[in-house]
Amino acid sequence: MNYQFGLIGYPIKHSLSPWIHESFLKDNQLTGTYSIIEINPMDSFATEIEKLKASNLNGFNVTVPYKEKIIDYLDEIDDQAKHIGAVNTVMCKDGKWIGYNTDGIGYVRSLESKYPEISKSKDLNILLLGAGGAAKGIYYGLVDAGYRNISIANRTIEKAEAIIKQDTAGTNNQLLTIDQAAEDITTFDVIIQTTSVGMKPHAEQSIISFGTLKDNAIVSDIVYQPIVTTFLENAQKLNKRIHLGHTMLLYQAQFAFEIWTNAKPVVGRMDEALQHKLEGR
Ligand code: ATR
């Protein structure tokens, strides 16, 4: 079997996905390639998709700005992706396209791999800062993994409300403003920053500042440029455990690779290499 994988999106010329997936192929003694398939938003998406359907891809990833748009072209969609309303992974099998979303589950895998003990405490008090596409994926990744206490704080409260409204799992959740979250910060065991605040070139910014945190708190940021954000530095100064955002890239890719090949690649080894690549940018 010579696997043919790819990534659609725009702009994606500098994507690290080919490096990640080709490393996975090699490590699993599989042969294949992973191509960048850039689709310019000025071109007809339908025509480009037709070309893809006619190709012999075994699977592909989908990124901005096509994660929602691709749904109309799928034959089937996994429950998780349906809930999130976005697809980042497509499996091409027997002429059918099946859509998945591995972003949220990938994030949860990355967190639980770094701190395995948290998976034994599904009633931890978790705070999500932000309510965009990334937050929605992570919220449902956490719900799917069985976490029961998840609060969301966002500048635009309606967006946080919309995420929670769709939750039928009986999660104990609360909606907060960013200020309320900052005020109540010592009540949370796991704090996950999902907004773009603090991303280069505004690396000095932080969505909230805090002077104290719960004793065993874990502080996570999905921003990975810089690798250690101001938000995480703040937590480090308080001697808290942190979780770096770039690992999410590896675990969402691991899950996609597993869907395509049934092989579960080891990602730990690639963590440092990915950090170096990102730092070199
Ligand atoms: P993504 O798909 O990466 O999550 P997104 O859907 O555009 O991107 O969501 C961006 C998130 O960052 C949102 O929660 C957004 O808050 P709003 O919903 O109020 O827009 C948040 N965000 C971006 N810039 C922000 C800022 N300067 N202050 C507070 N929140 C910000």
Tab-separated table of C-alpha atoms and ligand atoms in Angstrom:
chain	number	residue	atom	x	y	z
A	1	MET	CA	0.000	0.000	0.000
A	2	ASN	CA	1.336	3.389	-0.990
A	3	TYR	CA	-0.646	5.916	1.045
A	4	GLN	CA	-1.609	9.231	-0.528
A	5	PHE	CA	-2.551	11.878	2.005
A	6	GLY	CA	-2.895	15.636	1.716
A	7	LEU	CA	-3.986	18.911	3.252
A	8	ILE	CA	-6.452	21.402	1.792
A	9	GLY	CA	-6.655	25.001	2.972
A	10	TYR	CA	-5.315	28.473	2.248
A	11	PRO	CA	-2.636	29.664	2.816
A	12	ILE	CA	-0.839	26.423	3.737
A	13	LYS	CA	2.542	26.514	1.953
A	14	HIS	CA	4.370	26.571	5.313
A	15	SER	CA	2.283	23.897	7.009
A	16	LEU	CA	4.145	21.404	9.190
A	17	SER	CA	1.601	18.650	8.518
A	18	PRO	CA	3.666	17.034	5.696
A	19	TRP	CA	6.626	16.766	8.066
A	20	ILE	CA	4.469	15.289	10.852
A	21	HIS	CA	2.661	12.721	8.688
A	22	GLU	CA	5.693	11.691	6.670
A	23	SER	CA	7.511	11.092	9.977
A	24	PHE	CA	4.575	8.958	11.133
A	25	LEU	CA	4.688	6.951	7.888
A	26	LYS	CA	8.405	6.326	8.260
A	27	ASP	CA	8.202	5.415	11.957
A	28	ASN	CA	5.476	2.893	11.188
A	29	GLN	CA	7.365	1.402	8.214
A	30	LEU	CA	4.605	2.509	5.860
A	31	THR	CA	5.118	4.085	2.465
A	32	GLY	CA	3.303	7.097	1.124
A	33	THR	CA	3.276	10.842	0.715
A	34	TYR	CA	1.451	13.817	2.212
A	35	SER	CA	0.897	16.723	-0.173
A	36	ILE	CA	-0.022	20.357	0.212
A	37	ILE	CA	-3.126	21.018	-1.895
A	38	GLU	CA	-3.643	24.752	-1.658
A	39	ILE	CA	-7.071	25.903	-2.836
A	40	ASN	CA	-7.226	29.603	-3.523
A	41	PRO	CA	-10.502	31.089	-2.230
A	42	MET	CA	-10.776	32.923	-5.585
A	43	ASP	CA	-11.077	29.558	-7.389
A	44	SER	CA	-14.233	27.447	-7.483
A	45	PHE	CA	-14.191	25.180	-4.422
A	46	ALA	CA	-16.632	22.772	-6.083
A	47	THR	CA	-14.338	22.333	-9.104
A	48	GLU	CA	-11.281	21.762	-6.925
A	49	ILE	CA	-13.192	19.204	-4.854
A	50	GLU	CA	-14.239	17.376	-8.018
A	51	LYS	CA	-10.571	17.077	-8.942
A	52	LEU	CA	-9.834	15.679	-5.493
A	53	LYS	CA	-12.661	13.149	-5.791
A	54	ALA	CA	-11.122	11.920	-9.023
A	55	SER	CA	-7.685	11.518	-7.440
A	56	ASN	CA	-6.604	8.469	-5.486
A	57	LEU	CA	-6.208	10.077	-2.074
A	58	ASN	CA	-6.671	7.755	0.920
A	59	GLY	CA	-7.373	10.654	3.230
A	60	PHE	CA	-6.793	14.341	3.745
A	61	ASN	CA	-6.804	17.057	6.370
A	62	VAL	CA	-8.802	20.230	6.068
A	63	THR	CA	-7.808	23.571	7.515
A	64	VAL	CA	-8.824	27.223	7.384
A	65	PRO	CA	-10.952	28.386	5.595
A	66	TYR	CA	-12.611	25.088	4.532
A	67	LYS	CA	-13.403	23.207	7.754
A	68	GLU	CA	-17.124	24.000	7.498
A	69	LYS	CA	-17.388	24.231	3.729
A	70	ILE	CA	-16.150	20.653	3.208
A	71	ILE	CA	-19.186	19.241	5.053
A	72	ASP	CA	-21.451	19.628	1.974
A	73	TYR	CA	-19.163	17.311	0.023
A	74	LEU	CA	-19.051	14.431	2.520
A	75	ASP	CA	-20.978	11.147	2.306
A	76	GLU	CA	-20.862	10.625	6.072
A	77	ILE	CA	-19.907	12.651	9.114
A	78	ASP	CA	-18.812	11.405	12.511
A	79	ASP	CA	-20.933	12.487	15.526
A	80	GLN	CA	-18.166	14.566	17.103
A	81	ALA	CA	-17.535	16.527	13.878
A	82	LYS	CA	-21.281	17.022	13.449
A	83	HIS	CA	-21.557	18.465	16.944
A	84	ILE	CA	-18.619	20.811	16.383
A	85	GLY	CA	-19.860	21.732	12.899
A	86	ALA	CA	-16.358	21.498	11.451
A	87	VAL	CA	-14.245	18.771	9.859
A	88	ASN	CA	-10.452	18.607	9.835
A	89	THR	CA	-9.939	15.027	8.667
A	90	VAL	CA	-11.497	13.119	5.760
A	91	MET	CA	-11.155	9.399	5.202
A	92	CYS	CA	-11.623	8.306	1.568
A	93	LYS	CA	-12.861	4.738	1.545
A	94	ASP	CA	-14.595	2.699	-1.166
A	95	GLY	CA	-15.426	5.864	-3.085
A	96	LYS	CA	-16.942	7.534	0.000
A	97	TRP	CA	-15.744	10.534	1.981
A	98	ILE	CA	-16.195	10.347	5.765
A	99	GLY	CA	-15.544	13.466	7.879
A	100	TYR	CA	-14.056	13.628	11.378
A	101	ASN	CA	-12.797	16.321	13.711
A	102	THR	CA	-9.608	15.367	15.563
A	103	ASP	CA	-8.733	18.847	16.892
A	104	GLY	CA	-10.571	18.682	20.211
A	105	ILE	CA	-9.855	15.024	20.916
A	106	GLY	CA	-6.248	15.652	19.864
A	107	TYR	CA	-6.017	18.453	22.394
A	108	VAL	CA	-7.406	16.236	25.172
A	109	ARG	CA	-4.971	13.462	24.221
A	110	SER	CA	-2.076	15.925	24.391
A	111	LEU	CA	-3.152	17.116	27.846
A	112	GLU	CA	-3.728	13.608	29.206
A	113	SER	CA	-0.413	12.393	27.764
A	114	LYS	CA	1.440	15.149	29.572
A	115	TYR	CA	-0.542	14.783	32.817
A	116	PRO	CA	-1.985	11.225	32.852
A	117	GLU	CA	-3.372	11.632	36.377
A	118	ILE	CA	-6.050	14.092	35.248
A	119	SER	CA	-7.855	11.419	33.232
A	120	LYS	CA	-8.688	9.743	36.557
A	121	SER	CA	-10.461	12.865	37.864
A	122	LYS	CA	-13.280	13.612	35.489
A	123	ASP	CA	-14.813	16.053	37.965
A	124	LEU	CA	-11.911	18.517	37.820
A	125	ASN	CA	-13.028	22.111	37.480
A	126	ILE	CA	-12.002	23.152	33.980
A	127	LEU	CA	-12.024	26.681	32.557
A	128	LEU	CA	-11.935	27.436	28.856
A	129	LEU	CA	-10.938	30.997	27.992
A	130	GLY	CA	-12.412	31.794	24.574
A	131	ALA	CA	-15.357	30.488	22.583
A	132	GLY	CA	-14.151	30.343	18.983
A	133	GLY	CA	-13.791	27.297	16.737
A	134	ALA	CA	-10.844	25.931	18.728
A	135	ALA	CA	-12.697	26.270	22.045
A	136	LYS	CA	-15.730	24.495	20.641
A	137	GLY	CA	-13.608	21.542	19.502
A	138	ILE	CA	-11.865	21.335	22.859
A	139	TYR	CA	-15.144	21.645	24.792
A	140	TYR	CA	-16.601	18.652	22.945
A	141	GLY	CA	-13.293	16.780	23.152
A	142	LEU	CA	-13.463	17.174	26.941
A	143	VAL	CA	-17.141	16.207	27.084
A	144	ASP	CA	-16.426	13.145	24.927
A	145	ALA	CA	-13.598	12.161	27.268
A	146	GLY	CA	-16.048	12.313	30.196
A	147	TYR	CA	-15.112	15.579	31.921
A	148	ARG	CA	-18.142	16.941	33.722
A	149	ASN	CA	-17.327	20.437	35.012
A	150	ILE	CA	-16.435	22.809	32.203
A	151	SER	CA	-16.853	26.569	32.371
A	152	ILE	CA	-16.425	28.933	29.439
A	153	ALA	CA	-15.422	32.580	29.607
A	154	ASN	CA	-15.480	34.760	26.538
A	155	ARG	CA	-15.458	38.415	25.552
A	156	THR	CA	-18.631	37.788	23.521
A	157	ILE	CA	-20.733	35.822	25.982
A	158	GLU	CA	-23.307	34.749	23.330
A	159	LYS	CA	-20.646	32.622	21.616
A	160	ALA	CA	-19.910	30.765	24.848
A	161	GLU	CA	-23.636	30.330	25.360
A	162	ALA	CA	-24.023	28.818	21.889
A	163	ILE	CA	-21.377	26.164	22.636
A	164	ILE	CA	-22.988	25.146	25.908
A	165	LYS	CA	-26.510	25.144	24.444
A	166	GLN	CA	-25.696	22.246	22.137
A	167	ASP	CA	-24.365	20.116	24.976
A	168	THR	CA	-26.763	17.271	25.746
A	169	ALA	CA	-24.288	15.306	27.876
A	170	GLY	CA	-25.432	16.841	31.157
A	171	THR	CA	-22.165	18.682	31.762
A	172	ASN	CA	-22.094	20.966	34.773
A	173	ASN	CA	-21.113	24.193	33.054
A	174	GLN	CA	-21.128	27.893	33.737
A	175	LEU	CA	-20.790	30.952	31.542
A	176	LEU	CA	-18.452	33.705	32.652
A	177	THR	CA	-17.212	37.029	31.466
A	178	ILE	CA	-13.426	37.308	31.188
A	179	ASP	CA	-13.432	39.506	34.311
A	180	GLN	CA	-15.452	36.959	36.279
A	181	ALA	CA	-13.063	34.209	35.203
A	182	ALA	CA	-10.126	36.289	36.419
A	183	GLU	CA	-11.886	36.879	39.735
A	184	ASP	CA	-12.707	33.178	40.240
A	185	ILE	CA	-9.409	31.883	38.855
A	186	THR	CA	-8.406	30.094	42.081
A	187	THR	CA	-11.419	27.765	41.794
A	188	PHE	CA	-10.122	26.055	38.629
A	189	ASP	CA	-7.929	22.937	38.404
A	190	VAL	CA	-7.272	23.192	34.669
A	191	ILE	CA	-7.246	26.498	32.778
A	192	ILE	CA	-7.147	26.365	28.990
A	193	GLN	CA	-6.433	29.524	26.989
A	194	THR	CA	-7.933	29.107	23.498
A	195	THR	CA	-8.020	32.672	22.140
A	196	SER	CA	-5.470	34.178	19.783
A	197	VAL	CA	-4.415	36.707	22.433
A	198	GLY	CA	-0.655	36.471	23.079
A	199	MET	CA	0.203	35.152	19.630
A	200	LYS	CA	3.197	36.679	17.834
A	201	PRO	CA	3.596	39.562	17.025
A	202	HIS	CA	1.621	40.452	20.181
A	203	ALA	CA	3.479	38.031	22.430
A	204	GLU	CA	3.484	40.457	25.351
A	205	GLN	CA	-0.318	40.236	25.663
A	206	SER	CA	-2.275	37.903	27.932
A	207	ILE	CA	-6.036	37.410	28.053
A	208	ILE	CA	-5.970	37.641	31.865
A	209	SER	CA	-3.340	38.178	34.514
A	210	PHE	CA	-3.420	36.368	37.831
A	211	GLY	CA	-1.543	36.604	41.100
A	212	THR	CA	-2.565	33.268	42.597
A	213	LEU	CA	-3.852	29.949	41.326
A	214	LYS	CA	-5.101	26.730	42.922
A	215	ASP	CA	-2.265	24.609	44.383
A	216	ASN	CA	-2.312	21.851	41.780
A	217	ALA	CA	-3.494	23.930	38.860
A	218	ILE	CA	-2.498	23.059	35.313
A	219	VAL	CA	-2.342	25.990	32.917
A	220	SER	CA	-2.535	25.396	29.186
A	221	ASP	CA	-2.367	27.664	26.147
A	222	ILE	CA	-3.145	26.555	22.606
A	223	VAL	CA	-1.096	29.440	21.190
A	224	TYR	CA	2.286	27.986	20.169
A	225	GLN	CA	3.989	31.009	18.680
A	226	PRO	CA	5.760	31.798	20.972
A	227	ILE	CA	6.154	28.283	22.389
A	228	VAL	CA	5.872	29.658	25.948
A	229	THR	CA	3.330	32.487	25.960
A	230	THR	CA	3.142	35.328	28.477
A	231	PHE	CA	0.064	33.590	29.915
A	232	LEU	CA	2.118	30.434	30.558
A	233	GLU	CA	5.106	32.391	31.847
A	234	ASN	CA	2.788	33.943	34.396
A	235	ALA	CA	1.783	30.452	35.594
A	236	GLN	CA	5.411	29.302	35.653
A	237	LYS	CA	6.301	32.198	37.923
A	238	LEU	CA	3.737	30.822	40.385
A	239	ASN	CA	5.378	27.366	40.091
A	240	LYS	CA	2.358	25.873	38.371
A	241	ARG	CA	2.371	23.056	35.848
A	242	ILE	CA	1.996	24.184	32.252
A	243	HIS	CA	0.967	22.515	29.013
A	244	LEU	CA	2.371	23.791	25.705
A	245	GLY	CA	0.113	24.404	22.697
A	246	HIS	CA	2.223	22.878	19.925
A	247	THR	CA	1.638	19.347	21.259
A	248	MET	CA	-1.987	19.644	20.115
A	249	LEU	CA	-0.708	19.679	16.520
A	250	LEU	CA	1.002	16.328	17.039
A	251	TYR	CA	-1.925	14.603	18.717
A	252	GLN	CA	-4.594	15.813	16.283
A	253	ALA	CA	-2.334	14.451	13.548
A	254	GLN	CA	-1.837	11.183	15.448
A	255	PHE	CA	-5.588	10.682	15.630
A	256	ALA	CA	-6.047	11.485	11.925
A	257	PHE	CA	-3.245	9.056	11.012
A	258	GLU	CA	-4.937	6.386	13.118
A	259	ILE	CA	-8.223	6.913	11.271
A	260	TRP	CA	-6.461	6.547	7.907
A	261	THR	CA	-4.095	3.651	8.651
A	262	ASN	CA	-5.167	1.998	11.940
A	263	ALA	CA	-1.610	2.596	13.167
A	264	LYS	CA	-1.096	4.732	16.280
A	265	PRO	CA	2.215	6.574	15.873
A	266	VAL	CA	4.345	7.494	18.859
A	267	VAL	CA	4.458	11.273	19.109
A	268	GLY	CA	6.581	11.983	22.215
A	269	ARG	CA	9.831	11.808	20.273
A	270	MET	CA	8.648	14.498	17.847
A	271	ASP	CA	7.747	17.053	20.503
A	272	GLU	CA	11.191	18.626	20.767
A	273	ALA	CA	11.804	18.519	17.009
A	274	LEU	CA	8.539	20.372	16.424
A	275	GLN	CA	9.489	22.987	19.029
A	276	HIS	CA	12.766	23.592	17.175
A	277	LYS	CA	10.976	23.915	13.857
A	278	LEU	CA	8.508	26.424	15.303
A	279	GLU	CA	11.228	28.404	17.035
A	280	GLY	CA	13.124	28.652	13.763
A	281	ARG	CA	10.245	30.470	12.090
B	1	ATR	P1	-10.321	29.948	16.464
B	1	ATR	O1	-10.988	29.128	15.414
B	1	ATR	O2	-8.818	29.934	16.387
B	1	ATR	O3	-10.817	29.625	17.840
B	1	ATR	P2	-12.028	32.271	16.289
B	1	ATR	O4	-13.181	31.371	16.006
B	1	ATR	O5	-11.867	33.507	15.496
B	1	ATR	O6	-10.667	31.484	16.142
B	1	ATR	O7	-12.068	32.630	17.868
B	1	ATR	C1	-11.183	33.513	18.443
B	1	ATR	C2	-11.400	33.564	19.951
B	1	ATR	O8	-10.461	34.499	20.488
B	1	ATR	C3	-12.768	34.067	20.387
B	1	ATR	O9	-13.090	33.524	21.636
B	1	ATR	C4	-12.520	35.572	20.518
B	1	ATR	O10	-13.429	36.255	21.358
B	1	ATR	P3	-14.837	36.805	20.736
B	1	ATR	O11	-15.690	35.601	20.569
B	1	ATR	O12	-15.334	37.766	21.754
B	1	ATR	O13	-14.469	37.459	19.427
B	1	ATR	C5	-11.171	35.553	21.164
B	1	ATR	N1	-10.435	36.799	21.009
B	1	ATR	C6	-9.717	37.218	19.934
B	1	ATR	N2	-9.141	38.408	20.169
B	1	ATR	C7	-9.499	38.771	21.444
B	1	ATR	C8	-9.220	39.878	22.295
B	1	ATR	N3	-8.436	40.894	21.877
B	1	ATR	N4	-9.748	39.888	23.529
B	1	ATR	C9	-10.524	38.870	23.967
B	1	ATR	N5	-10.824	37.787	23.224
B	1	ATR	C10	-10.319	37.739	21.983
